CSV table of C-alpha atoms in Angstrom, one decimal:
chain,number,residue,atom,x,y,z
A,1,UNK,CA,10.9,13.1,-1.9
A,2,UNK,CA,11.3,15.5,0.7
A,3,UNK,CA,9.1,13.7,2.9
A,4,UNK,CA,11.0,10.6,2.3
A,5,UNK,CA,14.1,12.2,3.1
A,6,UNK,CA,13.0,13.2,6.5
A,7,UNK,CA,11.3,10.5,7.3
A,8,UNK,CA,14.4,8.5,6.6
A,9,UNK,CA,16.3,11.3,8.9
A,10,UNK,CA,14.0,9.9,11.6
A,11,UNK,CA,14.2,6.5,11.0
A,12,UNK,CA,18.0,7.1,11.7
A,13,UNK,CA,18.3,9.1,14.3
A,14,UNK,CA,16.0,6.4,16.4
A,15,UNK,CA,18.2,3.4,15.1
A,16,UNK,CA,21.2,5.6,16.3
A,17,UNK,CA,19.5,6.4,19.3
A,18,UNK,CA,18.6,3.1,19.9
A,19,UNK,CA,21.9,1.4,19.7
A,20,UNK,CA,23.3,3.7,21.1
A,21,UNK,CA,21.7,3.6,24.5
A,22,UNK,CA,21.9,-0.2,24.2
A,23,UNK,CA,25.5,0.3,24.0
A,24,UNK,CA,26.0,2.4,26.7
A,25,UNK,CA,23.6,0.4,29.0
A,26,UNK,CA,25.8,-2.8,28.3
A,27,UNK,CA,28.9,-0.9,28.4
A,28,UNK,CA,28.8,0.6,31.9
A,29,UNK,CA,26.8,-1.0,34.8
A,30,UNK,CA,27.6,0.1,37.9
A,31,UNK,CA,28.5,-3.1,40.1
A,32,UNK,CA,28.1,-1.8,43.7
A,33,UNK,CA,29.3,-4.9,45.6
A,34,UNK,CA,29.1,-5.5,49.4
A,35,UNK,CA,30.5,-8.3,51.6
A,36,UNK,CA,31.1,-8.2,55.3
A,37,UNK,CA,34.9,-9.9,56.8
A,38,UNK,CA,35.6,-10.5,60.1
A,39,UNK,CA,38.0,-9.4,62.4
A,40,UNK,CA,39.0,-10.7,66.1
A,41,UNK,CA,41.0,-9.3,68.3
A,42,UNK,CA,42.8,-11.3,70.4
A,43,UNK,CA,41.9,-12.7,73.9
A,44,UNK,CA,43.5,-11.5,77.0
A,45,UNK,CA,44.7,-14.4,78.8
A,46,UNK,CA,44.3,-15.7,82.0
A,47,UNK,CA,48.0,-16.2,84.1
A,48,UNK,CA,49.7,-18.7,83.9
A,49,UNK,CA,49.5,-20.7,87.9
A,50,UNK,CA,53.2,-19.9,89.0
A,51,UNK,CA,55.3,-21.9,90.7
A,52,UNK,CA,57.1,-20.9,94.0
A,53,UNK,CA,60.2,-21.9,96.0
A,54,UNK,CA,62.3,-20.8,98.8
A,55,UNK,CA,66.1,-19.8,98.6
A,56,UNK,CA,67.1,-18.5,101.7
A,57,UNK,CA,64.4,-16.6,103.4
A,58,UNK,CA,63.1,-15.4,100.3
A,59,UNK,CA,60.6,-16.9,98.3
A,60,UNK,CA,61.4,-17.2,94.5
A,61,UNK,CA,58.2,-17.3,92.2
A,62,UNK,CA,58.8,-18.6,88.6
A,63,UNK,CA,56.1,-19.0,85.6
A,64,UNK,CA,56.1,-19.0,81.9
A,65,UNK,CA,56.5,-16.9,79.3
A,66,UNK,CA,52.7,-16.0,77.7
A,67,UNK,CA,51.8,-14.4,74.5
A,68,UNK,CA,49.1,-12.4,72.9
A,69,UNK,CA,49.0,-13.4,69.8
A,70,UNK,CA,52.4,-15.3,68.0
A,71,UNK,CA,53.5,-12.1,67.2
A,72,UNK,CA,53.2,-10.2,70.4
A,73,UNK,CA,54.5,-11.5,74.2
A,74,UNK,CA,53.2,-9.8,77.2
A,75,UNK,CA,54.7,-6.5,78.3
A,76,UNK,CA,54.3,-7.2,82.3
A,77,UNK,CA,53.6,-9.6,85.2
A,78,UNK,CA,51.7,-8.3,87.9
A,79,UNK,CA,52.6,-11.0,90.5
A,80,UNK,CA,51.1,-10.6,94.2
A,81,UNK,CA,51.6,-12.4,97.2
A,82,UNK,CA,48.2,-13.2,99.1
A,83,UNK,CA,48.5,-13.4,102.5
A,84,UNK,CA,47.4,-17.0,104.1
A,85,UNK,CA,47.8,-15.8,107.7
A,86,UNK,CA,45.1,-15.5,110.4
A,87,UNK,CA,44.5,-12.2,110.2
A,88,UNK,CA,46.1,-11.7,106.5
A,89,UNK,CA,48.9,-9.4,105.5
A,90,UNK,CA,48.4,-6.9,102.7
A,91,UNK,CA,49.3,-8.5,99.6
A,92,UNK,CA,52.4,-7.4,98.5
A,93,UNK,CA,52.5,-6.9,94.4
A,94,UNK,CA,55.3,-6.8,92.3
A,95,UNK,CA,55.0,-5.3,88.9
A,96,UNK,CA,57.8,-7.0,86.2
A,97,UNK,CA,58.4,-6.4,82.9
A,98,UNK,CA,58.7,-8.8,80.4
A,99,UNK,CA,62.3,-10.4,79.4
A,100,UNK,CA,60.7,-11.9,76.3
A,101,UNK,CA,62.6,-15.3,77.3
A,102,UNK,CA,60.3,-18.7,77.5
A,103,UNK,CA,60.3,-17.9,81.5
A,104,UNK,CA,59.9,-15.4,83.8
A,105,UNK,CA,61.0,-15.0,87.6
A,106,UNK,CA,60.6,-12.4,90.4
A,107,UNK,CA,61.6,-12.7,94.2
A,108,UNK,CA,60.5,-11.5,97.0
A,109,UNK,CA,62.3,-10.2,99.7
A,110,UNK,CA,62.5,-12.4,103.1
A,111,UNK,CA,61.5,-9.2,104.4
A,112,UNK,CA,58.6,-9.2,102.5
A,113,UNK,CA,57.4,-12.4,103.3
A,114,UNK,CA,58.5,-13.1,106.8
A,115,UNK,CA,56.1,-14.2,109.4
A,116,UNK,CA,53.7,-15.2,106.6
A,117,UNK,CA,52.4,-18.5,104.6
A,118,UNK,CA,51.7,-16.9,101.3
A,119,UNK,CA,50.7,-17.7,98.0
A,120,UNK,CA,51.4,-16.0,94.6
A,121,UNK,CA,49.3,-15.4,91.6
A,122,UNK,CA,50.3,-14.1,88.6
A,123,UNK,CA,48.3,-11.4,85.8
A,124,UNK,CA,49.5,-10.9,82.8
A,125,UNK,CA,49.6,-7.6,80.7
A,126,UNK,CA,49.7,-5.9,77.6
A,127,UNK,CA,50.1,-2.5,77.1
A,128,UNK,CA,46.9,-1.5,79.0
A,129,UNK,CA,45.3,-4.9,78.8
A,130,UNK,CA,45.0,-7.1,82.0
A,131,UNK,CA,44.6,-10.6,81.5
A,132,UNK,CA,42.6,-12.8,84.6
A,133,UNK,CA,44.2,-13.5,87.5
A,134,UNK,CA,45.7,-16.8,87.4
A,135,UNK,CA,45.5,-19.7,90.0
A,136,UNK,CA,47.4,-19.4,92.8
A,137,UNK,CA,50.5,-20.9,93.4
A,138,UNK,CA,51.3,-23.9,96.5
A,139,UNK,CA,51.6,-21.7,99.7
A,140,UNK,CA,54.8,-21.2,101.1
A,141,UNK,CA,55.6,-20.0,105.0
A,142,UNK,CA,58.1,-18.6,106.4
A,143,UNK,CA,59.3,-17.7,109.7
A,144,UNK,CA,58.8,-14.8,111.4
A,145,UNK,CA,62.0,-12.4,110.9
A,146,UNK,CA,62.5,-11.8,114.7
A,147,UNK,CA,64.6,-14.9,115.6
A,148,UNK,CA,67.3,-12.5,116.2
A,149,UNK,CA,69.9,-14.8,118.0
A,150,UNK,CA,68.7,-18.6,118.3
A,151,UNK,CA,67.3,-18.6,114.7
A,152,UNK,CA,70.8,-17.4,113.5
A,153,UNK,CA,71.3,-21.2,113.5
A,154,UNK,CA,68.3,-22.9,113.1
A,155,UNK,CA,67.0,-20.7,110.6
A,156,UNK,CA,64.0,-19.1,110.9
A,157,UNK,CA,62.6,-20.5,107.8
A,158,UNK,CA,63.4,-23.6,105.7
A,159,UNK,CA,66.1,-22.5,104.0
A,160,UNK,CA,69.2,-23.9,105.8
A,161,UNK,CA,67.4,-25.7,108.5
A,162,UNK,CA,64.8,-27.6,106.7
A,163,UNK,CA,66.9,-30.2,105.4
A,164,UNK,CA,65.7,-31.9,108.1
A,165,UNK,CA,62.1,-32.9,108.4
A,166,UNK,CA,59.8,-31.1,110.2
A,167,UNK,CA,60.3,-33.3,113.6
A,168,UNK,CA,62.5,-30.3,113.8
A,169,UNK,CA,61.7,-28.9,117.8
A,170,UNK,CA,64.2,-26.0,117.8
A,171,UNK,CA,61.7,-23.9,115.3
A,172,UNK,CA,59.9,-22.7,118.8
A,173,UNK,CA,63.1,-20.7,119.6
A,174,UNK,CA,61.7,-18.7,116.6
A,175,UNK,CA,58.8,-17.9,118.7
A,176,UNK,CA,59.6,-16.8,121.7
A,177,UNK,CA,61.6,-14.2,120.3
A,178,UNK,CA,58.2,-11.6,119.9
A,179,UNK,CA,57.9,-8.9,117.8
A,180,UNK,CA,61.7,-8.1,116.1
A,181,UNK,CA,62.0,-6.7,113.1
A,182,UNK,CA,62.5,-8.6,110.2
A,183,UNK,CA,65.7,-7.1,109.0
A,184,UNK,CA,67.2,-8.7,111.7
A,185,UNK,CA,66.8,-12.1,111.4
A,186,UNK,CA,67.5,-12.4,107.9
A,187,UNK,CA,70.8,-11.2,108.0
A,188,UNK,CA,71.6,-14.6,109.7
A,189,UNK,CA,72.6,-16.5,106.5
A,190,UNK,CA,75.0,-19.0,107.9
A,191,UNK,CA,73.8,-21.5,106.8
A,192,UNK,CA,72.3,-20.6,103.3
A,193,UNK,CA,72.5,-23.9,101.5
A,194,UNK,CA,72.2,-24.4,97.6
A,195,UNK,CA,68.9,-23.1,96.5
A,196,UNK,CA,68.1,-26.8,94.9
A,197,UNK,CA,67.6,-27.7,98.6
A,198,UNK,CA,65.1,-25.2,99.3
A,199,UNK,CA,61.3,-26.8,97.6
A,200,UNK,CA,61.7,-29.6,99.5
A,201,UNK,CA,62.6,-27.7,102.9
A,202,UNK,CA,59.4,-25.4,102.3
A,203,UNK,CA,57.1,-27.6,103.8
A,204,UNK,CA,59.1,-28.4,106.5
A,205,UNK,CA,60.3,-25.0,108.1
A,206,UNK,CA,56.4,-23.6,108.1
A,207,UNK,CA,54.8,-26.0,110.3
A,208,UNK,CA,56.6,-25.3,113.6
A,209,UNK,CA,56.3,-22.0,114.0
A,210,UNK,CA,52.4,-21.7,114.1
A,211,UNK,CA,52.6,-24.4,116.5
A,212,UNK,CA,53.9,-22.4,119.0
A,213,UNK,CA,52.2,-19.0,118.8
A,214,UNK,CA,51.8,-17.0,116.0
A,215,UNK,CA,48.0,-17.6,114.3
A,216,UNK,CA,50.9,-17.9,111.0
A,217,UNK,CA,48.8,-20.7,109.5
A,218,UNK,CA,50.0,-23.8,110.2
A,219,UNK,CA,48.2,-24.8,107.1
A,220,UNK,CA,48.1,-28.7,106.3
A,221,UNK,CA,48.8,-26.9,102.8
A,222,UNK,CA,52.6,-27.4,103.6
A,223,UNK,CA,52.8,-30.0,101.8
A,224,UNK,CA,52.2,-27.9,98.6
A,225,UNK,CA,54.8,-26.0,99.2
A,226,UNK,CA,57.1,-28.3,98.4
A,227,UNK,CA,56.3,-27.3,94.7
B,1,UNK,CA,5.1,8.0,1.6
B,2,UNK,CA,2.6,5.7,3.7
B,3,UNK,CA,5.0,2.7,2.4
B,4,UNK,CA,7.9,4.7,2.9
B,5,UNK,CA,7.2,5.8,6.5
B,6,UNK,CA,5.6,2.1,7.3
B,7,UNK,CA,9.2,0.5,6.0
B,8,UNK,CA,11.4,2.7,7.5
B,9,UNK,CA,9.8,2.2,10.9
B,10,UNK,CA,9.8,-1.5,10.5
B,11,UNK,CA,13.2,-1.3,9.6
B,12,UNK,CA,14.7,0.5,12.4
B,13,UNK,CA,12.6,-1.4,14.5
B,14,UNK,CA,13.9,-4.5,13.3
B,15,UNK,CA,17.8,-2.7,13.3
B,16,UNK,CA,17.4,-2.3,17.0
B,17,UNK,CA,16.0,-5.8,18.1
B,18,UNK,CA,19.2,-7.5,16.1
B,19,UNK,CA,21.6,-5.0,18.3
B,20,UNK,CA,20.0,-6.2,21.3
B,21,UNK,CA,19.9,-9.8,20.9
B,22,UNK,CA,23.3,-9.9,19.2
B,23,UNK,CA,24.7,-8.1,22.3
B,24,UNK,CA,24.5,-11.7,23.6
B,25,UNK,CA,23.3,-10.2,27.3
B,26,UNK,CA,22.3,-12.8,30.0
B,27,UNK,CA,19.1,-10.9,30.9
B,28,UNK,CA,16.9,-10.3,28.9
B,29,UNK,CA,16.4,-6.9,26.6
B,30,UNK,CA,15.2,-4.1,28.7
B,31,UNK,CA,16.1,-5.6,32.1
B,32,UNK,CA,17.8,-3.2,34.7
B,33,UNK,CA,20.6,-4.8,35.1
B,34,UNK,CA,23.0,-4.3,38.3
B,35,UNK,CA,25.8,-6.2,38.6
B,36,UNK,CA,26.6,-6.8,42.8
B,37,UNK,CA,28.9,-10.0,44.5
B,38,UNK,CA,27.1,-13.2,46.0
B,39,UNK,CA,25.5,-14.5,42.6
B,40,UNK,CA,21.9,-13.9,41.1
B,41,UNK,CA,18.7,-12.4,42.4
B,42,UNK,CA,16.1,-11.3,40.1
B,43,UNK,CA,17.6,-8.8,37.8
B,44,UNK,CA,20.5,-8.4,39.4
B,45,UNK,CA,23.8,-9.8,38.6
B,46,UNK,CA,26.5,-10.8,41.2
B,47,UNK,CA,29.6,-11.5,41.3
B,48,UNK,CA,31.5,-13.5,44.0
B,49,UNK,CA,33.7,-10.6,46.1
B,50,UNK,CA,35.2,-12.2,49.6
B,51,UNK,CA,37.5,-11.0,52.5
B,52,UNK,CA,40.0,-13.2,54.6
B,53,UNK,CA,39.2,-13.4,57.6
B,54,UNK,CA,41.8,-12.0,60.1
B,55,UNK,CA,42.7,-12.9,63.7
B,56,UNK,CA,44.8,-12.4,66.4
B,57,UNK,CA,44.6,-8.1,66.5
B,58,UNK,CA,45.8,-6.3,69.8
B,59,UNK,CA,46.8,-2.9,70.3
B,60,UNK,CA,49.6,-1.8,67.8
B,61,UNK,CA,49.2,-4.7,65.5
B,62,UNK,CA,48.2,-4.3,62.1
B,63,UNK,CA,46.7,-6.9,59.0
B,64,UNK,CA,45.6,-7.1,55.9
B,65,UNK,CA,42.5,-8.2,54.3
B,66,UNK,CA,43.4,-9.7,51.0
B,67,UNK,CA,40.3,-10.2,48.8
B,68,UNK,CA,38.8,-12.5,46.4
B,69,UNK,CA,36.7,-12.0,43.3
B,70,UNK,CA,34.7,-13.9,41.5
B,71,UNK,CA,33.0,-13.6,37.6
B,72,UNK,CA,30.9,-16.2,37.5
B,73,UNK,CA,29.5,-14.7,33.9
B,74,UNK,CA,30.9,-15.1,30.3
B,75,UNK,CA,32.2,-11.5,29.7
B,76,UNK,CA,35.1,-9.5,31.8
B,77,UNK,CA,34.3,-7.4,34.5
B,78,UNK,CA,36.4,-4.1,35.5
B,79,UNK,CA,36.4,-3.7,39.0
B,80,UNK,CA,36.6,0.4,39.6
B,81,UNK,CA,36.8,0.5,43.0
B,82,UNK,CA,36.7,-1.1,46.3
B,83,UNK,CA,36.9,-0.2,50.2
B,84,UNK,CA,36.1,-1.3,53.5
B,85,UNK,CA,34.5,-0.1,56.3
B,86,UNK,CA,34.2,-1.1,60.0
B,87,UNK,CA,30.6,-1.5,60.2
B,88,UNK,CA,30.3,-3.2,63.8
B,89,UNK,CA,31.8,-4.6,66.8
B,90,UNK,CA,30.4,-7.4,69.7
B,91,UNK,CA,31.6,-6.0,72.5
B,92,UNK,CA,29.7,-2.4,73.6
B,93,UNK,CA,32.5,-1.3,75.6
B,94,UNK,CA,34.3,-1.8,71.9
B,95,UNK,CA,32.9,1.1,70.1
B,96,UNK,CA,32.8,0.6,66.2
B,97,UNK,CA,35.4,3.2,65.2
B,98,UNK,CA,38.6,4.1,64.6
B,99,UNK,CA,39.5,4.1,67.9
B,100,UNK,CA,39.0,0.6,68.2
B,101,UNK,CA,40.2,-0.5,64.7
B,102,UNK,CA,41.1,1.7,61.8
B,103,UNK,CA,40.5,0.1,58.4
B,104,UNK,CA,42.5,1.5,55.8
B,105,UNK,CA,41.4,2.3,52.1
B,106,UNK,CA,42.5,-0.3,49.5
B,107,UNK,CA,45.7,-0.1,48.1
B,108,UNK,CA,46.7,-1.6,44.8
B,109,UNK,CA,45.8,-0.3,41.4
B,110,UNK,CA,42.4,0.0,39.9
B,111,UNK,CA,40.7,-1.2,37.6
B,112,UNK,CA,41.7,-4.8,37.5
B,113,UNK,CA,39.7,-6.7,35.1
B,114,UNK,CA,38.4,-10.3,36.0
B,115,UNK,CA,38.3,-12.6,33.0
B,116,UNK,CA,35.1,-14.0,32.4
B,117,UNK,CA,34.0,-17.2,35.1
B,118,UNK,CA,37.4,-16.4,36.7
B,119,UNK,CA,38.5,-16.2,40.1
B,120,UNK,CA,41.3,-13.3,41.0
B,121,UNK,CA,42.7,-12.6,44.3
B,122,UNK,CA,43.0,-8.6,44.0
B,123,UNK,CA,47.0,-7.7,43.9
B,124,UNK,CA,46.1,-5.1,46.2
B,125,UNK,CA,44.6,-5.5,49.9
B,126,UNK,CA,43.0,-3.4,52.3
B,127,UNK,CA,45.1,-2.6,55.8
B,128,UNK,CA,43.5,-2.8,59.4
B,129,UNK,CA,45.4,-1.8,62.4
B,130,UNK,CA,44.2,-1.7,66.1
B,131,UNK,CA,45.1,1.7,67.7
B,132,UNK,CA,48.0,1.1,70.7
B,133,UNK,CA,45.1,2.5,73.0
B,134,UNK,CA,42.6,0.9,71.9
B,135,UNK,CA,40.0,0.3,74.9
B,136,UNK,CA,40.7,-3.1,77.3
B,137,UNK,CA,37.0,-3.7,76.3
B,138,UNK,CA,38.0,-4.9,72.4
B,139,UNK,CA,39.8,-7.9,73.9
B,140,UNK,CA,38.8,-10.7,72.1
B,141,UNK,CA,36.0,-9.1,70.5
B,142,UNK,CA,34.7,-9.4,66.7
B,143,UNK,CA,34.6,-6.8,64.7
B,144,UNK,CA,32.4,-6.4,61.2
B,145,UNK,CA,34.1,-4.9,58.1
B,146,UNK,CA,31.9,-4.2,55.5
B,147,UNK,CA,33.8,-4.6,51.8
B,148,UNK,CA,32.3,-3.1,48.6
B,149,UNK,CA,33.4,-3.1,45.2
B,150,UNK,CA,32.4,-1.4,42.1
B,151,UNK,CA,33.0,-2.4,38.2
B,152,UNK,CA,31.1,-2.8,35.2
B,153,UNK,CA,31.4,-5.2,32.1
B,154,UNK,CA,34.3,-4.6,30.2
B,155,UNK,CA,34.9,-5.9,26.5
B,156,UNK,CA,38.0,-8.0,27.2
């Protein structure tokens, strides 16, 4: 009997045994489970080409609005004039921040641009992200600045003269004048018309001047510039 | 005793073969069994665990990865734990760490249990955020988060 009972014992213990372990094996798997997600970041993007027009004797460079991502406009423009001219001027750069409106709009000085066919390109930026360079705008030229007394009337760039087309002979006063400084032709605003006027007039006050001297491309280009 | 010790053994025997089968398991008795996402491979047992993909990160911005899991099997599963890792990155110039994207731990309470062939976006979600200085070089490039989740069977 003793026997029995202990065999009995046994025969417990390993039914125990058993279902316990089968419990606890059913009960508690571990379930390590991997997957991979992706994640982009978004794309710097190229400028936007800008478009450029003159009012007065400076040049007015406009361009939209850009965006990161929906959530996130640009922070800055980096907009810079590239010199057209026979032997080029330094390109002159503006740096402008954001307005967060659809457009954006920077002008350069006519003493900036005087004496120089330019055009503008435009690179956008986020925090210390640089988008591409974008295309560059129509060219726009402008008279050199010296035109000190005659240009006083005839305008050394499109501005107020222009309306007429570029059959326009007086421009060559602009020239003989040499080397003045800039400052000093600008200040001859007379006959600052309505900006509206200006695109149109682009193209025509450019093209006389090279004629006469200055290596100030007389590009064919003009004809962009109207924008 | 002979009869005794022959009966008893064929009894427990026969005691522990009826627990297994009536435990009703998918695999069969004695199989490891390892429950991990994606579905079935030999012994193992997976259950479907995805992320959302997410777009559109630049420096400062911050998402979240809601995810998705799946019991494809006839009892409930208790999902433990889960986290994410950023595992890799196209761009070299785009290192894979937290300097170029910080993934977050998940947040959201644990366990949640998945009813049996259910689907269950987690109420919780996992939170990536680009760094405001992260390098030029992570511009537009795609970054690898690894997600893993632990659970095991659950009664109900």
């Amino acid at each position: 009997m003793r026997r029995g009972a202990r065999h009995l014992l046994v025969g417990l213990v390993a039914t125990t045994l058993g279902l316990g372990g089968t419990l606890t094996a059913f009960a508690d798997w571990a379930v390590p489970s991997t997957v991979t997600v992706k994640a982009r970041a978004a794309k710097m993007p190229r400028g936007v080409q800008p478009s450029v027009a003159k009012q007065g004797k400076t040049a007015v460079v406009s361009w939209s609005a850009q965006q990161l991502a929906p959530d996130a406009g640009m922070d800055e423009y980096v907009i810079t004039a590239h010199s057209l001219n026979a032997p080029p001027l330094p390109d002159i750069t503006h740096v402008v921040a954001a307005t967060g409106g659809p457009s954006e709009s920077v002008t350069f000085s006519a003493a900036e641009v005087a004496g120089g066919t330019w055009q503008w390109t435009i690179t956008p930026g986020f925090r210390h992200w640089v988008g591409n360079e974008s295309k560059k705008s129509s060219r726009l030229t402008f008279a050199t600045a010296p035109a000190a007394t005659k240009t006083a009337a005839t305008g050394t760039d499109a501005a107020t003269t222009d309306p007429a087309p570029r059959v326009e002979p007086p421009t060559p006063t602009d020239v003989t004048s040499p080397a003045a400084p800039k400052p000093t032709t600008d200040p001859a605003p007379t006959l600052e018309p309505p900006p509206a006027l200006e695109p149109t007039e682009d193209a025509t006050s450019a093209p006389p001047e090279p004629a006469s001297e200055k290596p100030l491309s007389p590009d064919p280009a003009e004809s962009d510039l109207t924008d | 005793m002979r009869v005794w010790w022959t009966a008893i053994t064929a009894a427990t025997a026969l005691v522990t073969a009826c627990i297994v089968a009536a435990a009703g398991q998918e695999g069969a008795p004695g199989e490891d069994m390892v429950l991990t996402h994606g579905g079935r491979q030999g012994n193992d047992y997976r259950f479907g665990l995805a992320g959302k993909p997410i777009k559109g990160l630049y420096p400062g911005a911050s998402r979240r990865i809601n995810i998705t899991v799946t019991n494809p099997y006839g009892f409930a599963l208790s999902l433990h734990h889960v986290s994410a890792r950023l595992v890799s990155t196209s761009n070299r110039g785009c290192p894979a760490t937290s300097a170029s994207l910080r993934v977050g731990d998940y947040t959201g309470r644990l366990p949640v249990i998945i009813k049996p062939r259910d689907r269950r976006v987690l109420p919780g979600s996992i939170a990536v955020a680009m760094p405001r200085n992260a390098t030029p070089k992570c511009s537009n490039a795609r970054f690898t988060i690894a997600l893993s989740s632990t659970g095991s069977r659950t009664a109900r």
